[in-house]
Amino acid sequence: MTTTEHTSNEGTAAAGTADVVLEVRDLSVTFRSDDGPLPAVREVSYVLRRGEALGIVGESGSGKSVTSMAIMGLLPKGARVEGSAKVLGQEIIGLTDAQISKVRGDKIAMIFQDPLTSLNPVYTIGYQIAEAVLAHRKVGKKAAEARALELLELVGIPNPEQRLRQYPHELSGGMRQRVVIAIAMANEPDVIIADEPTTALDVTVQAQVLEALEAARRETGAALVLITHDLGVVAGHVDRIGVMYGGRLVETGPVEEVFYRPRMPYALGLLGSLPRLDEERHERLTPIVGTPPSLLSLPTGCTFAPRCPMARELCHQEEPRLLAADGSGERVPVAVEDTGAHAAACHFSDELEGARPTDLFRGTAVATEAAEDGAGEALAEVAEGAPGADPEGAADPGTGEVILTVRDLVKHFPIRSKGLLRRRIGEVQAVSGVSLELRERETLALVGESGCGKSTTARLMLQLIRQTSGEVSYRGQPLHTLSPRQMRPLRRDLQLVFQDPFASLDPRMTVSDIIAEPLRIHGQRNGTAKRRVRELLELVGLNPEHGSRYPHEFSGGQRQRIGIARALALNPKVLILDEPVSALDVSIQAGVINLLEDLQDELGLSYLFVSHDLSVVKHIADRVAVMYLGKIVETGTTDQLFGAPAHPYTQALISAIPLPDPVKERTRERIVVTGDVPNPANPPSGCRFRTRCPKFAGELSENERVKCVEEPPELLDRGTGHQDACHYSKAVELI
């Protein structure tokens, strides 16, 4: 650990209340760089009381995590930290490593975003939890090990005695995150900081982790700082919320006030960018146009002004203060200790009274799209050149011709022994008898937890990997019998957009070369390819003049648009989208979703949309297929599946999706799934979901359970109007 430079703020007032456990005042963090200073955090102030939960939200780069790392003393050498942060009245900014080590883990603890990198791979789980106890408590080794076992039980890890002797790589992502929570609560700290504790987790595992976090708070009585980009998680688990943008807090207040009556255009824009599970499908989302500002060149005045539809001359000249309305309607400075106040940093916040996101951002988004030079013409040209694209006379989704068919698809991966001979000792049943149909101009969503076989199915459909058995056909032509050479002409029509745009783009090639590569592979000349690249960049909303740049010079959302442009280069008819928006901020995600919908309308595309985010699926999909452990367990139209899911697994998935509405989120009933997905190398007999099924555990008779154990359920319509694979399914309205 390295120390940081520290400039104290003299005359800082004390909180003045006995129940304050964390007091942050005028905290600023500046990083050095070759191009100049980077002000990552600017004068952040808040107070946290005992037992209280504060949520901090904002886009990537807004300063959320840096603020907490500064409080924990975990910033790199050379970071300049100014201001004050006190834990139980003790100033911790500027402490030496030895001094702050006595505070960290004892009075204040942190749960990091990636549990695999925060756990030591060479030590057992039990050793690492016991180490946290021994570092701050004068107890023996046996007492520390007993405490470790107790903590694993508290956070809901099954078979805790066995897990104590295992290493981090032997645990699933959800269990690793619960181990990190156990370490954080080991010494009953007064404050727990959770930095994106549920990012990249499946919704069912996310629900388990959040329950473990609540158990940690009940056990220790700790106050919580929850850093996240998921507004649904915030709605259900915090008392107050702080919205960050450009390194500072731009809105704070009770969670209900901020969600129902936002007074900062940025907070309103975040809420409008969300696809919602509890609302009817809208034609378009309402994203915030543009990207967050560069820390090297923050705009004068309000940092949100370049993206704000309400911005006026004053906004570009003077940065607004964080003010709250008093009883007379006047806006006044708010004391840090006044945790019940609703304050916003906006010169014209009064004008947002009763405003909806569409009122503010819809016109700006439309105007911006229309202003992009040649974007409309590019869309028309590409649509005209796409084989078979006929937007005017196209059939409705779900009624068109079947163009991609999968029948009884099976894929088993061999498990081999160690050593020179490497004999086959088993197999992983990744996909087990999947059948699907994708129609023209339709979006079919494939959903399920990690490891269920979604991505493997997508790659089998493209013949990027070969099936163990089964059939794949495109417009009646079998693909599974073709050689790679015979498949090449058909790859014009079948393209893939990957989950991680940075990993899928060659960092040594310019964006123009990346997009032109498939054109050159298929024999198009340089002049034609260059013209086509310009059209495609305009089509996906990027400046063609930036084609000479490299992938690292673009934001995450822009890189995903580059990946989409590359996939569209050959005028395909089918796009396989493998988690295309899972790693994006909500406002950027909304822009990409709108782009995909526009492209489908204009080019007549068909999408296979692989995702674990059911909120996005409800917004974009026409039909949904739910996978569990290699099998389809329920399929139907989006309205059928979300209106009245029949399979217990689908019901649990939908129930686990957090709603960005504090009242609804805290009063809705939950269908809880416990445990982790079974090993696909040795799946359960009969119904594969029975080991985690709440119906099997608590509602069925002994004879009914025998049927679940012995007889695999078929995918049938059991009177609900759509198919499910459950012997005792029952349609239930959840939302």
XYZ file of C-alpha atoms in Angstrom, residues 13-466:
454
model
C -17.060 21.563 11.387
C -17.851 18.458 13.330
C -20.979 16.549 12.519
C -22.416 17.360 15.885
C -24.358 14.122 16.307
C -23.373 11.032 18.239
C -24.697 8.531 15.676
C -22.523 9.678 12.740
C -20.158 6.877 11.716
C -18.737 8.337 8.486
C -18.309 12.042 7.771
C -16.905 13.124 4.402
C -16.319 16.836 3.764
C -15.009 18.558 0.632
C -13.178 15.428 -0.490
C -11.234 15.960 -3.716
C -8.880 13.607 -5.567
C -6.542 14.657 -8.368
C -4.346 12.269 -10.357
C -1.170 13.252 -12.141
C -0.796 12.505 -15.836
C 1.527 13.423 -18.697
C -1.233 15.635 -20.112
C -1.942 17.465 -16.873
C -3.908 17.007 -13.633
C -7.037 14.818 -13.655
C -9.646 15.992 -11.102
C -11.416 12.652 -10.545
C -13.351 13.743 -7.423
C -14.377 17.333 -6.642
C -15.527 18.476 -3.197
C -17.720 15.528 -2.276
C -19.453 15.812 1.100
C -21.875 13.505 2.897
C -22.673 12.126 6.333
C -23.604 8.531 7.108
C -25.395 7.626 10.330
C -25.370 4.328 12.179
C -27.445 1.671 10.412
C -28.148 3.924 7.407
C -27.656 2.913 3.749
C -26.465 5.434 1.158
C -26.485 4.592 -2.545
C -24.055 6.330 -4.914
C -24.890 6.072 -8.629
C -23.588 7.497 -11.892
C -21.950 6.550 -15.158
C -18.451 5.077 -15.437
C -15.833 7.730 -14.732
C -18.099 9.838 -12.516
C -15.839 9.323 -9.475
C -17.931 6.834 -7.466
C -15.224 4.252 -6.830
C -12.375 6.768 -6.531
C -14.219 8.495 -3.683
C -14.438 5.249 -1.726
C -10.867 4.230 -2.519
C -9.710 7.594 -1.140
C -11.669 6.989 2.069
C -10.106 3.534 2.397
C -6.595 4.847 1.684
C -6.168 2.598 -1.338
C -5.250 5.135 -4.013
C -1.899 4.870 -5.849
C 1.143 6.924 -4.922
C 0.979 10.420 -6.323
C -2.792 10.810 -5.995
C -3.490 14.147 -4.339
C -6.259 13.900 -1.728
C -7.757 17.026 -0.192
C -10.534 17.413 2.342
C -11.616 15.243 5.223
C -13.017 11.781 5.902
C -13.708 10.731 9.480
C -14.724 7.314 10.785
C -16.242 7.556 14.282
C -14.659 11.003 14.569
C -11.161 9.814 13.596
C -9.589 11.535 10.585
C -8.327 8.878 8.162
C -7.154 10.998 5.229
C -3.397 11.347 5.467
C -2.778 8.409 7.807
C 0.265 6.258 7.177
C -0.175 2.704 5.961
C 0.443 1.306 9.451
C -2.060 3.715 11.001
C -4.883 3.154 8.516
C -4.390 -0.628 8.641
C -5.708 -0.490 12.211
C -8.911 1.145 10.932
C -9.464 -0.821 7.726
C -11.252 -4.092 8.355
C -12.058 -3.095 11.937
C -14.087 0.137 11.841
C -14.583 0.364 8.070
C -14.516 -2.469 5.527
C -14.867 -2.669 1.749
C -16.411 -5.194 -0.629
C -14.762 -4.993 -4.033
C -16.333 -5.404 -7.457
C -14.376 -8.466 -8.600
C -14.118 -11.054 -5.810
C -11.715 -13.268 -7.762
C -9.034 -10.557 -7.855
C -9.631 -9.486 -4.244
C -9.131 -13.028 -2.886
C -5.666 -14.584 -2.723
C -5.604 -17.634 -5.047
C -2.929 -19.491 -3.035
C -4.783 -19.532 0.307
C -7.936 -21.382 1.300
C -11.181 -19.555 1.974
C -11.014 -20.441 5.663
C -7.477 -19.089 6.014
C -8.390 -15.748 4.415
C -11.446 -15.176 6.607
C -9.546 -16.210 9.741
C -6.700 -13.884 8.750
C -9.107 -10.922 8.813
C -10.172 -11.884 12.349
C -6.600 -12.395 13.617
C -5.477 -9.036 12.196
C -7.759 -7.107 14.593
C -8.694 -9.477 17.415
C -6.529 -11.056 20.094
C -7.907 -14.566 19.685
C -6.389 -17.956 18.997
C -6.267 -19.707 15.643
C -9.074 -22.121 16.569
C -11.347 -19.266 17.618
C -10.626 -17.473 14.334
C -11.460 -20.622 12.352
C -14.693 -21.039 14.293
C -15.578 -17.419 13.489
C -14.839 -18.098 9.792
C -17.257 -21.027 9.816
C -19.906 -18.913 11.536
C -19.496 -16.150 8.947
C -19.895 -18.533 6.002
C -23.125 -19.789 7.532
C -24.360 -16.217 8.027
C -23.838 -15.273 4.359
C -25.683 -18.389 3.203
C -22.920 -20.525 1.698
C -23.969 -24.205 1.553
C -21.688 -26.842 3.128
C -19.539 -24.239 4.928
C -17.246 -26.856 6.513
C -16.246 -28.066 3.048
C -15.878 -24.546 1.615
C -13.422 -23.526 4.350
C -10.856 -25.925 2.860
C -11.400 -24.875 -0.750
C -9.609 -22.239 -2.834
C -11.263 -19.237 -4.557
C -11.169 -20.798 -8.039
C -13.228 -23.740 -6.761
C -16.186 -21.484 -5.912
C -18.743 -19.878 -8.211
C -18.840 -16.099 -8.697
C -21.765 -15.681 -6.323
C -20.122 -17.738 -3.577
C -16.852 -15.805 -3.970
C -18.740 -12.551 -3.531
C -20.377 -13.906 -0.382
C -16.927 -14.886 0.940
C -15.788 -11.279 0.422
C -18.867 -10.104 2.345
C -17.968 -12.541 5.145
C -14.440 -11.080 5.310
C -15.864 -7.550 5.416
C -18.149 -8.368 8.358
C -15.530 -10.439 10.223
C -14.810 -7.741 12.824
C -18.293 -6.189 12.905
C -17.274 -2.867 11.311
C -19.256 0.332 11.716
C -19.190 1.094 7.968
C -19.251 -1.244 4.970
C -18.492 0.141 1.507
C -19.764 -2.127 -1.286
C -18.318 -1.201 -4.696
C -20.516 -2.694 -7.454
C -21.004 -5.920 -5.437
C -23.435 -7.461 -7.961
C -21.861 -6.465 -11.297
C -21.580 -9.354 -13.781
C -23.657 -11.670 -11.567
C -26.793 -13.454 -12.717
C -30.025 -12.023 -11.325
C -30.715 -15.042 -9.118
C -27.174 -14.937 -7.706
C -27.452 -11.149 -7.362
C -30.527 -11.628 -5.190
C -28.602 -14.081 -2.988
C -25.631 -11.686 -2.662
C -27.880 -8.765 -1.761
C -29.576 -10.924 0.877
C -26.124 -11.813 2.256
C -25.278 -8.108 2.371
C -28.488 -7.382 4.279
C -27.631 -10.226 6.668
C -24.202 -8.663 7.205
C -25.809 -5.341 8.109
C -28.286 -6.994 10.497
C -25.475 -8.948 12.157
C -23.025 -6.056 12.538
C -25.357 -3.029 12.647
C -23.088 -1.401 10.066
C -23.942 1.579 7.910
C -23.658 0.904 4.168
C -22.307 2.844 1.187
C -23.599 0.993 -1.896
C -21.885 1.992 -5.153
C -23.707 0.720 -8.225
C -24.997 1.598 -11.686
C -28.125 -0.540 -11.170
C -30.910 1.823 -10.109
C -33.153 -1.138 -9.279
C -30.679 -2.363 -6.649
C -30.503 1.141 -5.188
C -34.299 1.443 -5.069
C -34.649 -1.627 -2.893
C -31.684 -1.395 -0.558
C -30.808 2.195 0.438
C -32.344 5.035 2.422
C -30.639 7.918 0.620
C -29.075 8.339 -2.785
C -26.257 10.462 -4.194
C -25.968 10.955 -7.955
C -22.428 11.710 -9.216
C -21.398 13.315 -12.491
C -18.072 14.823 -13.522
C -16.491 13.977 -10.172
C -19.053 15.690 -7.927
C -22.425 15.058 -6.325
C -25.122 16.653 -8.492
C -28.185 15.406 -6.597
C -28.763 13.959 -3.134
C -31.802 13.102 -1.098
C -34.092 10.363 0.229
C -34.402 7.582 -2.336
C -38.139 8.131 -2.898
C -37.629 11.851 -3.545
C -34.871 11.348 -6.107
C -36.701 8.547 -7.948
C -40.154 10.138 -8.040
C -39.219 13.840 -8.149
C -35.699 14.244 -9.605
C -34.473 17.842 -9.690
C -31.352 17.397 -11.821
C -31.705 16.672 -15.578
C -28.969 14.027 -15.346
C -30.853 11.989 -12.724
C -34.029 12.278 -14.813
C -32.071 11.100 -17.865
C -30.706 8.039 -16.055
C -34.235 6.996 -15.104
C -35.426 7.484 -18.691
C -32.629 5.320 -20.097
C -33.830 2.224 -18.246
C -35.871 -0.510 -19.915
C -38.401 -1.362 -17.215
C -39.884 -4.696 -16.317
C -42.921 -3.095 -14.682
C -44.056 -1.055 -17.692
C -45.437 -1.829 -21.113
C -42.924 -1.983 -23.927
C -42.246 1.480 -25.373
C -41.222 2.205 -28.928
C -37.918 3.734 -27.885
C -35.870 4.353 -24.776
C -34.822 7.909 -23.961
C -31.014 7.976 -23.707
C -28.883 10.916 -22.645
C -27.191 12.152 -25.801
C -23.390 12.386 -25.772
C -20.753 11.044 -23.401
C -19.380 12.116 -19.993
C -16.741 14.866 -20.153
C -13.008 14.210 -20.229
C -11.374 14.859 -16.863
C -8.541 16.641 -18.672
C -10.859 19.287 -20.098
C -13.943 19.680 -17.945
C -16.344 22.229 -19.473
C -16.741 25.661 -17.916
C -19.841 26.007 -15.800
C -22.097 22.969 -15.326
C -20.272 19.823 -16.428
C -23.572 18.340 -17.661
C -24.442 21.389 -19.813
C -23.044 19.945 -23.118
C -25.539 17.043 -22.828
C -28.442 18.893 -21.182
C -31.533 19.935 -23.197
C -32.235 22.679 -20.623
C -28.778 24.280 -20.842
C -28.665 28.061 -21.227
C -25.950 30.685 -21.226
C -25.760 30.730 -17.434
C -25.131 26.957 -17.385
C -22.037 27.356 -19.581
C -20.654 30.173 -17.431
C -21.300 29.248 -13.795
C -21.159 25.858 -12.086
C -24.338 25.374 -10.019
C -24.132 24.764 -6.290
C -25.849 21.891 -4.510
C -29.001 23.607 -3.226
C -32.302 22.474 -1.678
C -35.716 24.120 -1.716
C -36.872 25.520 1.618
C -40.481 25.840 2.794
C -41.056 29.028 0.766
C -39.754 27.511 -2.449
C -36.430 29.380 -2.333
C -33.295 27.330 -3.033
C -30.763 27.485 -0.194
C -27.468 25.757 0.659
C -27.966 22.479 2.511
C -25.942 21.394 5.520
C -24.134 18.070 5.194
C -25.804 16.908 8.412
C -29.284 17.487 6.946
C -29.617 13.995 5.508
C -33.333 14.402 4.838
C -32.908 17.312 2.429
C -33.361 16.878 -1.327
C -30.656 18.955 -3.027
C -29.646 19.355 -6.682
C -26.873 21.160 -8.552
C -28.949 22.766 -11.314
C -29.686 26.432 -12.003
C -33.182 25.595 -13.257
C -34.192 22.609 -11.129
C -37.602 24.170 -10.387
C -38.554 23.669 -14.040
C -38.300 19.890 -13.627
C -41.369 19.742 -11.400
C -43.565 16.982 -12.835
C -41.302 16.442 -15.873
C -40.845 13.019 -17.434
C -37.669 11.836 -19.203
C -39.448 11.867 -22.568
C -40.468 15.503 -22.050
C -36.866 16.560 -21.687
C -34.693 14.182 -23.714
C -36.840 12.835 -26.558
C -36.638 16.024 -28.657
C -32.887 16.320 -28.112
C -32.262 12.727 -29.172
C -34.311 13.135 -32.345
C -32.663 16.436 -33.219
C -29.194 15.025 -32.636
C -29.867 12.018 -34.817
C -31.211 14.207 -37.592
C -28.188 16.499 -37.380
C -25.663 13.716 -37.941
C -24.376 14.383 -41.463
C -25.645 11.807 -43.894
C -26.920 9.381 -41.245
C -30.400 9.174 -42.766
C -29.016 8.820 -46.278
C -26.596 6.113 -45.130
C -29.435 4.155 -43.560
C -31.455 4.378 -46.762
C -28.487 3.355 -48.926
C -27.658 0.367 -46.760
C -31.310 -0.680 -46.624
C -31.538 -0.416 -50.398
C -28.426 -2.554 -50.828
C -29.435 -5.234 -48.342
C -30.646 -8.396 -50.085
C -34.356 -8.916 -49.516
C -34.780 -5.841 -47.307
C -38.222 -4.380 -47.922
C -39.235 -2.300 -44.911
C -42.517 -1.135 -46.420
C -43.899 -4.529 -47.292
C -42.369 -6.567 -44.492
C -44.447 -8.915 -42.353
C -44.910 -8.364 -38.642
C -42.367 -10.069 -36.344
C -43.250 -13.687 -35.650
C -45.325 -14.133 -38.830
C -42.525 -14.087 -41.402
C -40.690 -16.956 -43.006
C -38.529 -19.166 -40.778
C -34.940 -18.497 -41.845
C -32.827 -20.183 -39.147
C -33.810 -23.535 -37.634
C -32.235 -25.647 -34.903
C -33.413 -29.200 -34.237
C -32.372 -31.360 -31.239
C -29.024 -29.606 -30.925
C -26.555 -31.342 -28.589
C -23.029 -30.286 -27.660
C -20.841 -32.199 -25.206
C -17.316 -31.050 -24.396
C -14.884 -33.810 -23.353
C -13.208 -33.827 -19.941
C -9.719 -35.288 -20.169
C -7.328 -36.564 -17.528
C -4.040 -34.890 -16.729
C -0.712 -36.215 -17.976
C 0.693 -37.242 -21.352
C -2.072 -39.620 -22.450
C -5.009 -37.332 -21.465
C -7.705 -39.971 -21.605
C -11.367 -38.957 -21.863
C -12.867 -39.363 -18.387
C -16.177 -37.548 -18.805
C -18.034 -34.847 -20.653
C -19.711 -31.496 -19.998
C -23.276 -31.454 -21.295
C -23.316 -27.823 -22.473
C -26.365 -28.103 -24.772
C -28.861 -30.965 -24.504
C -31.525 -31.190 -27.200
C -32.295 -27.543 -27.993
C -34.782 -26.732 -30.785
C -35.421 -23.159 -31.964
C -36.820 -21.235 -34.918
C -35.890 -17.668 -35.900
C -38.165 -15.814 -38.329
C -37.653 -12.848 -40.635
C -37.515 -9.437 -38.904
C -37.943 -11.103 -35.505
C -35.978 -10.795 -32.279
C -35.715 -14.082 -30.393
C -34.157 -13.734 -26.942
C -32.224 -16.587 -25.343
C -32.018 -16.029 -21.586
C -30.715 -17.857 -18.536
C -27.942 -17.891 -15.953
C -24.247 -18.122 -16.750
C -23.301 -21.656 -17.760
C -26.762 -22.586 -19.037
C -25.523 -22.946 -22.647
C -26.791 -19.698 -24.236
C -23.528 -18.602 -25.867
C -22.650 -22.166 -26.878
C -26.019 -22.461 -28.635
C -25.380 -19.170 -30.465
C -21.988 -20.355 -31.688
C -23.433 -23.683 -32.789
C -26.037 -21.852 -34.845
C -23.226 -20.030 -36.642
C -21.178 -23.234 -36.894
C -18.248 -21.598 -35.132
C -18.113 -24.816 -33.122
C -19.436 -28.196 -34.268
